[in-house]
Every structure is written in C-alpha cells, then in structure tokens.
mmCIF file with all atom_site columns, C-alpha atoms in Angstrom:
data_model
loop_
_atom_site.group_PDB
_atom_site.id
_atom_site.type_symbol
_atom_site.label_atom_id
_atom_site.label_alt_id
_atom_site.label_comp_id
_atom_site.label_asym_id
_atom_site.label_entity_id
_atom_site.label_seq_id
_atom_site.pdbx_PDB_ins_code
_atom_site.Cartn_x
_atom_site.Cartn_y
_atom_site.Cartn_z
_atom_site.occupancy
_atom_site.B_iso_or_equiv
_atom_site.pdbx_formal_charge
_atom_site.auth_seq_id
_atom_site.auth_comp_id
_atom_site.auth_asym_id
_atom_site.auth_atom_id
_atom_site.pdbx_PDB_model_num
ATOM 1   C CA . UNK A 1 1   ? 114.196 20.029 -30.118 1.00 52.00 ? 132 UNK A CA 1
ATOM 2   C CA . UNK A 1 2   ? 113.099 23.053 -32.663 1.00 55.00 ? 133 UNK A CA 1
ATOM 3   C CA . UNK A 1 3   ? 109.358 24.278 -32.139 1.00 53.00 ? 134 UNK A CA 1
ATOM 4   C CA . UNK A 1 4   ? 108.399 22.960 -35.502 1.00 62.00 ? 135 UNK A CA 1
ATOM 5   C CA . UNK A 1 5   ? 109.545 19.330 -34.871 1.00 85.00 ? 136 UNK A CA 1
ATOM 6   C CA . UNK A 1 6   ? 108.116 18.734 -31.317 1.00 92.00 ? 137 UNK A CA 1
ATOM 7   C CA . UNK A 1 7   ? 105.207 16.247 -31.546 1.00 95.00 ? 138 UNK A CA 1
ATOM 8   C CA . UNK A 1 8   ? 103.447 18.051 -29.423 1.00 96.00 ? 139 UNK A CA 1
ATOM 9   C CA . UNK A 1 9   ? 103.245 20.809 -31.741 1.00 95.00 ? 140 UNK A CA 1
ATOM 10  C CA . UNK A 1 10  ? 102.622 18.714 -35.042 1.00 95.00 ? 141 UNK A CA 1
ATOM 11  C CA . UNK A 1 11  ? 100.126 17.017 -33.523 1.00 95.00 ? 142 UNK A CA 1
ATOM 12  C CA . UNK A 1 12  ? 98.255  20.249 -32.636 1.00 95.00 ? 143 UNK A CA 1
ATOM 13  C CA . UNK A 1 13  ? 98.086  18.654 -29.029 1.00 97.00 ? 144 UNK A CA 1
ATOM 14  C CA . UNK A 1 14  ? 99.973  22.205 -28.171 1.00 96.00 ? 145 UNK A CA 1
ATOM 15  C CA . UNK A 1 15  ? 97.187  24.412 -29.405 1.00 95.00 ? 146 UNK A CA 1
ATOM 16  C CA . UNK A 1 16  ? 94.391  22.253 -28.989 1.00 96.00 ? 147 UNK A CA 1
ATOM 17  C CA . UNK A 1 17  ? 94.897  21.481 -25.819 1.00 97.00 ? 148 UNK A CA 1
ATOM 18  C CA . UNK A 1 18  ? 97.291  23.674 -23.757 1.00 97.00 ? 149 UNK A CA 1
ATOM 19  C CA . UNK A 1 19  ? 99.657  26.608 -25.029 1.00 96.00 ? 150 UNK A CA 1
ATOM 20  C CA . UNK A 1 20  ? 103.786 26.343 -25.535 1.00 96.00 ? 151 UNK A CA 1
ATOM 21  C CA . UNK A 1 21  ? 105.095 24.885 -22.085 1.00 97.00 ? 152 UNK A CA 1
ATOM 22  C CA . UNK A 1 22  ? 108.924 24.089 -20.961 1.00 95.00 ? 153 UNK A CA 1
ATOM 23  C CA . UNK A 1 23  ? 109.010 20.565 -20.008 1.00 94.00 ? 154 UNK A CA 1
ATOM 24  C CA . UNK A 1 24  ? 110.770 20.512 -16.464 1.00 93.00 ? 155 UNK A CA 1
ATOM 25  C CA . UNK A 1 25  ? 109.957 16.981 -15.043 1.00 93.00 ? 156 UNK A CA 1
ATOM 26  C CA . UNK A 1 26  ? 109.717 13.660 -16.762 1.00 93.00 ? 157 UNK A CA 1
ATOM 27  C CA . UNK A 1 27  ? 106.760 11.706 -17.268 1.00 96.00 ? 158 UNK A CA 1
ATOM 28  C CA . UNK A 1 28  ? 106.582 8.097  -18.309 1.00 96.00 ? 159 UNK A CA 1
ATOM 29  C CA . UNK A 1 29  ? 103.418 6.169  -19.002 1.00 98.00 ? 160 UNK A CA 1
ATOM 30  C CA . UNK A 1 30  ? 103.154 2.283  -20.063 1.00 98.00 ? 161 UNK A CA 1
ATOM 31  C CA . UNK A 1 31  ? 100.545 0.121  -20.577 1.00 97.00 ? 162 UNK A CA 1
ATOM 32  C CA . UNK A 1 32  ? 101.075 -3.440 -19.542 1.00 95.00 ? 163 UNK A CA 1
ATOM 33  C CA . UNK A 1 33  ? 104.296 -2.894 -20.001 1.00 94.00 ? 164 UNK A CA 1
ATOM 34  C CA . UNK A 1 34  ? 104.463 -1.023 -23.748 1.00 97.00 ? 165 UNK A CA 1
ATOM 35  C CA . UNK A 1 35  ? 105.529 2.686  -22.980 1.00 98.00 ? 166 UNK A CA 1
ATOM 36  C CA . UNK A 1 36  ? 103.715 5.568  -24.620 1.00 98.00 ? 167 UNK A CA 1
ATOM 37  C CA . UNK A 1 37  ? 105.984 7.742  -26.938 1.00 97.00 ? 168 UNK A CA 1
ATOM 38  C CA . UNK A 1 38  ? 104.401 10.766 -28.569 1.00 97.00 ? 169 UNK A CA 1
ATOM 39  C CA . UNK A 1 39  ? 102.145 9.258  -31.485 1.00 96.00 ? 170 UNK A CA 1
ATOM 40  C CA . UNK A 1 40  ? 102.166 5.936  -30.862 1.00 97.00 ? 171 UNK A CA 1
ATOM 41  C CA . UNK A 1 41  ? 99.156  3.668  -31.642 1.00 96.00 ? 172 UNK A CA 1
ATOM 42  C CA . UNK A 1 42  ? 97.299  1.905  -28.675 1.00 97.00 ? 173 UNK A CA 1
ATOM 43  C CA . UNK A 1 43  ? 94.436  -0.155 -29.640 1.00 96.00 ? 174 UNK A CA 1
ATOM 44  C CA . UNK A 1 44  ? 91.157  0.523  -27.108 1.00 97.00 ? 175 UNK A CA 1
ATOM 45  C CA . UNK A 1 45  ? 91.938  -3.156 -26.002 1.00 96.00 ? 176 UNK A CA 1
ATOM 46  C CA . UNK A 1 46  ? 95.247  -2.443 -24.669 1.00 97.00 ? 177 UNK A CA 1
ATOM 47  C CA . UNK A 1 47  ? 94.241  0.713  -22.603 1.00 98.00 ? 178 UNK A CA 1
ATOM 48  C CA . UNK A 1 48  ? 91.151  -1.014 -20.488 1.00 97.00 ? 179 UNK A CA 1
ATOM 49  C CA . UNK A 1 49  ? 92.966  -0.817 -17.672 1.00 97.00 ? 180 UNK A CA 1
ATOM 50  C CA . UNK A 1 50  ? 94.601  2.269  -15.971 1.00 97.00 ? 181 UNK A CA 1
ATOM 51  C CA . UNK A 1 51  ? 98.622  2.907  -17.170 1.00 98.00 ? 182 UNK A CA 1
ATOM 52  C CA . UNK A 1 52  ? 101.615 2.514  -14.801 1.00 96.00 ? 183 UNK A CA 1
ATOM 53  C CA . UNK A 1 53  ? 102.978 6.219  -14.795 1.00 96.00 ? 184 UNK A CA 1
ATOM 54  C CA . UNK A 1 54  ? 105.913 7.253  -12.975 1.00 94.00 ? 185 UNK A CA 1
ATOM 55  C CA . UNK A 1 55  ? 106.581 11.017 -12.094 1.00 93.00 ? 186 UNK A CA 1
ATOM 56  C CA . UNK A 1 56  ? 109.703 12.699 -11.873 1.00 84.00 ? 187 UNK A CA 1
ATOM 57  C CA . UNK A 1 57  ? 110.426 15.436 -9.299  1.00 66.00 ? 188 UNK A CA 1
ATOM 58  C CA . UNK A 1 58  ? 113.066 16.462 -7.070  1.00 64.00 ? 189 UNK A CA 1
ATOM 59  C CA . UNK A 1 59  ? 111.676 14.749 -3.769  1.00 62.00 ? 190 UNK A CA 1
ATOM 60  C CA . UNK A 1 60  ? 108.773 13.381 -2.639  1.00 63.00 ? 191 UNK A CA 1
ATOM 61  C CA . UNK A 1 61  ? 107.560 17.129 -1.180  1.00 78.00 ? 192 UNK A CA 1
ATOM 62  C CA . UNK A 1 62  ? 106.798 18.147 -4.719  1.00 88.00 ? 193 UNK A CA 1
ATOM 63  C CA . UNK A 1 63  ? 103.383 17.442 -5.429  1.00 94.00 ? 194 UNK A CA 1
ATOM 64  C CA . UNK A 1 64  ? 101.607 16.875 -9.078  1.00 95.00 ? 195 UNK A CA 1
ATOM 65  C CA . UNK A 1 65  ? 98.042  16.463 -10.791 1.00 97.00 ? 196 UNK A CA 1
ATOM 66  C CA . UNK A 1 66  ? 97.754  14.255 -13.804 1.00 98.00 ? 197 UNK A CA 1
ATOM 67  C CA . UNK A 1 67  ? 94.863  14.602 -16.385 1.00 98.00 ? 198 UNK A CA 1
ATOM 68  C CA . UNK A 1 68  ? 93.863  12.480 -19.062 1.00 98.00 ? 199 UNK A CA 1
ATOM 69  C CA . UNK A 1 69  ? 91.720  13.771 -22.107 1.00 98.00 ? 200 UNK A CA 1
ATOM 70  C CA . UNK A 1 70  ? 90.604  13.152 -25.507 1.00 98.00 ? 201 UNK A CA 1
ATOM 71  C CA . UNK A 1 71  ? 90.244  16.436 -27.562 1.00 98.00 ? 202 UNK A CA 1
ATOM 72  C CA . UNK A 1 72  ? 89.277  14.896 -30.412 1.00 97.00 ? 203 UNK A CA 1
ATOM 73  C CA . UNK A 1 73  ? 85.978  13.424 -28.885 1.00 95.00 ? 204 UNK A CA 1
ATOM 74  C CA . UNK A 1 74  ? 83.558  12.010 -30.512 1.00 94.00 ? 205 UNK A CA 1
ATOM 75  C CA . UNK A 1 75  ? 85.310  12.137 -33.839 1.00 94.00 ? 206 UNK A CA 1
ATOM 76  C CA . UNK A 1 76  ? 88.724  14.214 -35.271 1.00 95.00 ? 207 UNK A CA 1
ATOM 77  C CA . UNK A 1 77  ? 86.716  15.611 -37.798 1.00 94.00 ? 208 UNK A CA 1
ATOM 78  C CA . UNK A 1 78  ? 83.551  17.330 -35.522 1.00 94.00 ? 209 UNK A CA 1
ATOM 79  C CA . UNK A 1 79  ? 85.542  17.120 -32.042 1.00 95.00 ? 210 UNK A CA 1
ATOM 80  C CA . UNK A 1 80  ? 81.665  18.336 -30.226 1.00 93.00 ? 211 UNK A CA 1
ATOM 81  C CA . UNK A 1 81  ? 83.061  17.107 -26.938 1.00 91.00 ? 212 UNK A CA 1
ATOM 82  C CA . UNK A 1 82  ? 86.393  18.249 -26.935 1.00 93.00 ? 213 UNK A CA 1
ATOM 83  C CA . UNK A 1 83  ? 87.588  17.611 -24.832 1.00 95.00 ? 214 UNK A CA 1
ATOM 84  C CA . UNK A 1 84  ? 86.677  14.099 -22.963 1.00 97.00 ? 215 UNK A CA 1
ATOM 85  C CA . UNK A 1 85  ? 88.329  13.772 -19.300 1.00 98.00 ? 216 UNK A CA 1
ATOM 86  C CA . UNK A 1 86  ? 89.208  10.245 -19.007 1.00 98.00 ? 217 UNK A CA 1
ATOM 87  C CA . UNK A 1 87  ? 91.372  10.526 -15.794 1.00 98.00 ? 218 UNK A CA 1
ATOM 88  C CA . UNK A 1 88  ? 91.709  13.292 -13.010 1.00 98.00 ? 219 UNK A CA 1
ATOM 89  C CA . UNK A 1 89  ? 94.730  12.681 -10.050 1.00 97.00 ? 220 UNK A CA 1
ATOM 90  C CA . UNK A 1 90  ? 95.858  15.321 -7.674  1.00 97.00 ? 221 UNK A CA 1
ATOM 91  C CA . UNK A 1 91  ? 98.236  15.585 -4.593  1.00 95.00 ? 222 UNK A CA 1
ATOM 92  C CA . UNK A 1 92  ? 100.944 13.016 -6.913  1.00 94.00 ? 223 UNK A CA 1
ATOM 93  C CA . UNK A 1 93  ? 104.161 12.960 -4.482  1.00 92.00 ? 224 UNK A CA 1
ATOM 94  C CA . UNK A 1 94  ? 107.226 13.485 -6.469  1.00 88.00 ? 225 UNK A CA 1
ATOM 95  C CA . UNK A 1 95  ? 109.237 10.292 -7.676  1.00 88.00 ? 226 UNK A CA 1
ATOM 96  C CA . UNK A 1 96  ? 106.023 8.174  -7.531  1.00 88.00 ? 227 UNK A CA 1
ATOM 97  C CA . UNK A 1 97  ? 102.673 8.011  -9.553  1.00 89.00 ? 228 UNK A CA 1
ATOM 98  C CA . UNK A 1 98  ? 98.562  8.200  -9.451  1.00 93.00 ? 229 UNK A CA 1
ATOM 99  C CA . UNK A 1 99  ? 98.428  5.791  -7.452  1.00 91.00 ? 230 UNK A CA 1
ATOM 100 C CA . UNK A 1 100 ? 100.313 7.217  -4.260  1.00 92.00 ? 231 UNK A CA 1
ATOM 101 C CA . UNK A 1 101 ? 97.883  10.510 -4.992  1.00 94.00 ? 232 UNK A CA 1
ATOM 102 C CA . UNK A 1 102 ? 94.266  11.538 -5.064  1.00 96.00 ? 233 UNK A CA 1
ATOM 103 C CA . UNK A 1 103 ? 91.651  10.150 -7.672  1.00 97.00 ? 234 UNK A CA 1
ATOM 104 C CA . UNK A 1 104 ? 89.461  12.819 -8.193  1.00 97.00 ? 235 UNK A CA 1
ATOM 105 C CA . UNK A 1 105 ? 87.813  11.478 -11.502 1.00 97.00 ? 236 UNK A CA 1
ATOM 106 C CA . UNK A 1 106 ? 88.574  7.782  -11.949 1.00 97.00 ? 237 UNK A CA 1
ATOM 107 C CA . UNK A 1 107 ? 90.324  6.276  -15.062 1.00 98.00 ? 238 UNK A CA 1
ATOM 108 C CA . UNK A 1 108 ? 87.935  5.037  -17.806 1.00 97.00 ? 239 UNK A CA 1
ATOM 109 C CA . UNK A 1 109 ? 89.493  3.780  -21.207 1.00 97.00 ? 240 UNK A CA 1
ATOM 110 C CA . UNK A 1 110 ? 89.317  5.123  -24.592 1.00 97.00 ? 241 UNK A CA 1
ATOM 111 C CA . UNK A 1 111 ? 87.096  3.788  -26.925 1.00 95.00 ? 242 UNK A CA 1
ATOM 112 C CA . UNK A 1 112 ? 86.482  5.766  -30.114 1.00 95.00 ? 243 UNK A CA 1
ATOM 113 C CA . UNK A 1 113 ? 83.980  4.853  -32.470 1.00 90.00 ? 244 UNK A CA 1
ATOM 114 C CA . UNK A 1 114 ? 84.946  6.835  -35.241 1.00 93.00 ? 245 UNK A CA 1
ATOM 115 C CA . UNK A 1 115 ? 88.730  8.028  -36.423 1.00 94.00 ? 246 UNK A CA 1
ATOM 116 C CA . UNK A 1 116 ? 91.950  8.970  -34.901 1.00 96.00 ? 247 UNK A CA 1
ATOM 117 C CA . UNK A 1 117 ? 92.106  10.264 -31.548 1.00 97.00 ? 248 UNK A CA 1
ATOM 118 C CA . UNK A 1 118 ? 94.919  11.636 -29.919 1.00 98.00 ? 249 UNK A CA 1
ATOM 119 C CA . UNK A 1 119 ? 94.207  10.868 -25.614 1.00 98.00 ? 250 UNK A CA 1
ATOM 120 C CA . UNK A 1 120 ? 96.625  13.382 -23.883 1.00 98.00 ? 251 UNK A CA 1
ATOM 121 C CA . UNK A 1 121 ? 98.877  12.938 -20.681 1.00 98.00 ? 252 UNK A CA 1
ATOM 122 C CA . UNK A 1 122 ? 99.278  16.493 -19.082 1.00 98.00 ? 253 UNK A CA 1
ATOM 123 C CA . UNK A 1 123 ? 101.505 16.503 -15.554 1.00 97.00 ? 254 UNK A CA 1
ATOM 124 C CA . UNK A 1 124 ? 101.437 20.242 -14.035 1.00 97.00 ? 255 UNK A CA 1
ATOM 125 C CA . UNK A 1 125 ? 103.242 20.788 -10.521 1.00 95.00 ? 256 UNK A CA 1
ATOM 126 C CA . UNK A 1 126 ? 100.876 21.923 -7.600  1.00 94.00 ? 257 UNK A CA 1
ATOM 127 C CA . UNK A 1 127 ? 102.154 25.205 -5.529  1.00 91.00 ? 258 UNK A CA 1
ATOM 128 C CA . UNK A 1 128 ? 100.496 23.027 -2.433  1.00 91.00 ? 259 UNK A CA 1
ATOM 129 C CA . UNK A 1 129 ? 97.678  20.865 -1.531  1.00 92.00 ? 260 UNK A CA 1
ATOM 130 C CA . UNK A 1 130 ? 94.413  22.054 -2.252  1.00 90.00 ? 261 UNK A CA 1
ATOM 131 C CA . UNK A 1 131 ? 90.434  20.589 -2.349  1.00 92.00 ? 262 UNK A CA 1
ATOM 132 C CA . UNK A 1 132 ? 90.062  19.968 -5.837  1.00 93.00 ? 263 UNK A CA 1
ATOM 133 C CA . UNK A 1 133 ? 86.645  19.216 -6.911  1.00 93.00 ? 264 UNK A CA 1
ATOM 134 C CA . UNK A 1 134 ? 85.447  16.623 -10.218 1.00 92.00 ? 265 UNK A CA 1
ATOM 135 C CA . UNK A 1 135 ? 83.721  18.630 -13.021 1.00 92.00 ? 266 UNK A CA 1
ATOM 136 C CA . UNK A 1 136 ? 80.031  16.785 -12.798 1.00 89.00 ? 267 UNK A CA 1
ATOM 137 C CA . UNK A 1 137 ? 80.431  15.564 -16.496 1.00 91.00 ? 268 UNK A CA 1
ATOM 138 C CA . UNK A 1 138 ? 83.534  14.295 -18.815 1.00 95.00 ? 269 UNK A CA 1
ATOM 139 C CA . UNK A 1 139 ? 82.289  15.767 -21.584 1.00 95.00 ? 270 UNK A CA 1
ATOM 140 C CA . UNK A 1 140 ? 83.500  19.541 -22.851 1.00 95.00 ? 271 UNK A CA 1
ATOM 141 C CA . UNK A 1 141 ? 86.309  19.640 -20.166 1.00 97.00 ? 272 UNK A CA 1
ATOM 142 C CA . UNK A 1 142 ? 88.724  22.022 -20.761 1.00 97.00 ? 273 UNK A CA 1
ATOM 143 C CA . UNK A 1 143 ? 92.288  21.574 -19.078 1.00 97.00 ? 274 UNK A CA 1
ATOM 144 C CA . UNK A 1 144 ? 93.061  25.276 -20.194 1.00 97.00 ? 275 UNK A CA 1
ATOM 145 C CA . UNK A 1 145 ? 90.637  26.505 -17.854 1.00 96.00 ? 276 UNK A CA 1
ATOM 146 C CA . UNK A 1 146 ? 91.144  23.830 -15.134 1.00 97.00 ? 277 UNK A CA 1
ATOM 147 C CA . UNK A 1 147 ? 94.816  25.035 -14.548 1.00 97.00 ? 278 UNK A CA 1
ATOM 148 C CA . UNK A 1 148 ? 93.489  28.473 -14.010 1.00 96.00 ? 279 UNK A CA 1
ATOM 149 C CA . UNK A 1 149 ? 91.053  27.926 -11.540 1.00 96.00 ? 280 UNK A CA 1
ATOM 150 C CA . UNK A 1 150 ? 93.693  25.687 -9.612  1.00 96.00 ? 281 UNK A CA 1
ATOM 151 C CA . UNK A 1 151 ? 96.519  27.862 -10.764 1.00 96.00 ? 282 UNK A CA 1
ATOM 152 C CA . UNK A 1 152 ? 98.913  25.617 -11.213 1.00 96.00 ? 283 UNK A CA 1
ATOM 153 C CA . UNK A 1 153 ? 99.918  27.355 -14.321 1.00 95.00 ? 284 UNK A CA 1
ATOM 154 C CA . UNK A 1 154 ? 101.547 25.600 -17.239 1.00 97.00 ? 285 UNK A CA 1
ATOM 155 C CA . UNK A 1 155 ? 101.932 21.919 -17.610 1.00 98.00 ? 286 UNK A CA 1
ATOM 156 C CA . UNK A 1 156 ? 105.474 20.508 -16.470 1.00 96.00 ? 287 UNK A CA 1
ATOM 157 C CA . UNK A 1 157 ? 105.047 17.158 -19.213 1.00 97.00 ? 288 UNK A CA 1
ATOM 158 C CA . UNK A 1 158 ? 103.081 15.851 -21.211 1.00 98.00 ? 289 UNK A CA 1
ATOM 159 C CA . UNK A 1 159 ? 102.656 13.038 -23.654 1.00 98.00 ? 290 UNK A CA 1
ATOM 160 C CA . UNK A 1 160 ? 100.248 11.646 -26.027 1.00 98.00 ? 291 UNK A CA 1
ATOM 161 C CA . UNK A 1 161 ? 99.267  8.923  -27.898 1.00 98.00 ? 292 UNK A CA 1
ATOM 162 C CA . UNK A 1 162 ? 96.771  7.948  -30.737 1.00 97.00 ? 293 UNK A CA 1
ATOM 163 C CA . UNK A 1 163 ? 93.725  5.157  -30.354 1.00 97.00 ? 294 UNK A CA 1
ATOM 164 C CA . UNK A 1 164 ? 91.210  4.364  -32.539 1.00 94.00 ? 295 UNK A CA 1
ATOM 165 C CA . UNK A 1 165 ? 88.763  1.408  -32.807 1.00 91.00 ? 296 UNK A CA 1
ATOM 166 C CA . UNK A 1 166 ? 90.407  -2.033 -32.856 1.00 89.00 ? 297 UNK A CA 1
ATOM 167 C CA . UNK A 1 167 ? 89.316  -3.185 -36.400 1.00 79.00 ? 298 UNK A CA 1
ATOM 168 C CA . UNK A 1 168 ? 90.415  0.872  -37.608 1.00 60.00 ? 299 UNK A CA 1
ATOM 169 C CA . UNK A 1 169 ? 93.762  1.140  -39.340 1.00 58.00 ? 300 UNK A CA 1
ATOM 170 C CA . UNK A 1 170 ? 96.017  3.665  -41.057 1.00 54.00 ? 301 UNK A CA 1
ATOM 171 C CA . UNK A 1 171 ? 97.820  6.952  -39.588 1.00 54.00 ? 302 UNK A CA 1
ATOM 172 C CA . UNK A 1 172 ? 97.098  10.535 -38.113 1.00 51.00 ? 303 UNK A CA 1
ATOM 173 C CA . UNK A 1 173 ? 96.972  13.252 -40.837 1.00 52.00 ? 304 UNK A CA 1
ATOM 174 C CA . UNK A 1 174 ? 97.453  16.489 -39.476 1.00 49.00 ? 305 UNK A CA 1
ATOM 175 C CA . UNK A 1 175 ? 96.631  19.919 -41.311 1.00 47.00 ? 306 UNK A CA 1
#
C-alpha cells in the first residue's frame, strides 16, 4: 500500500502516535463480534467491554505487548491528555491474545465527551519476558517512550478506530 494511502498515515495515527513501522504480524480486534478496520466508527456503547483480539506470530514462543490509547484525549481539537492508556498487556504468547498474557493496566472503555477520537491498537514483539511496571496515571502516556524504556522497538501492527459520544454523528476530518 503507498505511504500516502495507509490509514495509518492519513489519520496522523503514524505521527501522532508512533513513527513509520513495517507491519510483520497480524492483528485482529472485534467487538462482540464487529471487527475493527482502520477508521471505523464504534459507538462508546459497543466498546464497554474488553475486545476479542487475536495475535499472529510464528509459534507460541514469540511473545507480544498490546496497548490501547486515545491520543486525541479529552478533545481532537486541544488533545491536553494525549495520550489516554486505556489498556496495557504484556508477555501475549504468539497465535493467542490478552487474555493468555499479562494485564498490566486493565481495559477501561472509551467514552469521549467531546469530538472524534481515534483509540489506537499498537502490537510490538517482546525480545523476552521482562517486569513491566503500570505508569501510576492514564493520562499523558506516551507509547513512544514506553517502547524505549522496554525496548521493544517499533510496533509489529497496529489498528485503529474512531469513537465518539453515542448521540455525536458525522466523520473524521483530518488536516
């Protein structure tokens, strides 16, 4: 797919969120059921409770962390809080998913108040096992530096999808 037409990139969730990445395992993500594509709408109702998400991998000895954040927190236009860790899971075996691995910050649903936000899906593959320790707050988490201090370098997938409140309506603009 050319640079300028990945949804990653046109959605600024590359940029905002983590630099250019090759994608080198698959990710999929549903919730009850209805599977998140890049920019898809998911009202706050239908994210309450945690996804099903299924990791690719070549064998169960390849192990994965999965995090979960909202850059655009509290709104698109003043993001104050970007960005808002709704889900931390380490220690993911290959060919299974979060719930085979460790919960470091538990899952808590989206529910913006005010515009558009894009809540992110970001797999990177883990070198080994390793103590991983929850940032005391959700707020102002930044996945960027989180990879570092874990190296586990760039993310492998990722995926996103857009939520706003359930009575909001209309599309993402992007700049």
């Amino acid at each position: 797919m050319a640079p300028d037409r990945d949804p990653l990139v046109v959605s600024h969730v590359i940029g905002d969120v983590v630099d250019a990445f090759t994608r080198s395992a698959a990710l999929r993500v549903a919730f009850a059921g209805r599977e998140v594509t890049n920019g898809c709408e998911f009202k706050p109702s239908a994210v309450v409770n945690p996804p099903r998400v299924d990791i690719g991998g070549d064998s169960m000895r390849s192990l994965f962390t999965l995090v979960m954040v909202d850059p655009d927190a509290p709104s698109p236009s003043n993001p104050t809080s970007r960005e808002y860790l709704h889900w931390l899971v380490t220690d993911i075996p290959g060919t299974t998913g979060p719930s085979y691995g460790y919960e470091i910050v538990s899952y808590e649903s989206p529910r913006p108040a005010l515009g558009i936000h894009r809540i992110v899906f970001l797999l990177f593959r883990q070198s080994c096992r390793q103590a991983v320790y929850a940032p005391g707050w959700r707020q102002q988490f930044n996945t960027r530096d989180f990879a570092e201090v874990y190296d586990l370098g760039p993310p492998v997938a990722a995926l996103y999808f857009n939520c706003q409140r359930e009575a909001g309506s209309g599309g993402r603009r992007f700049r």
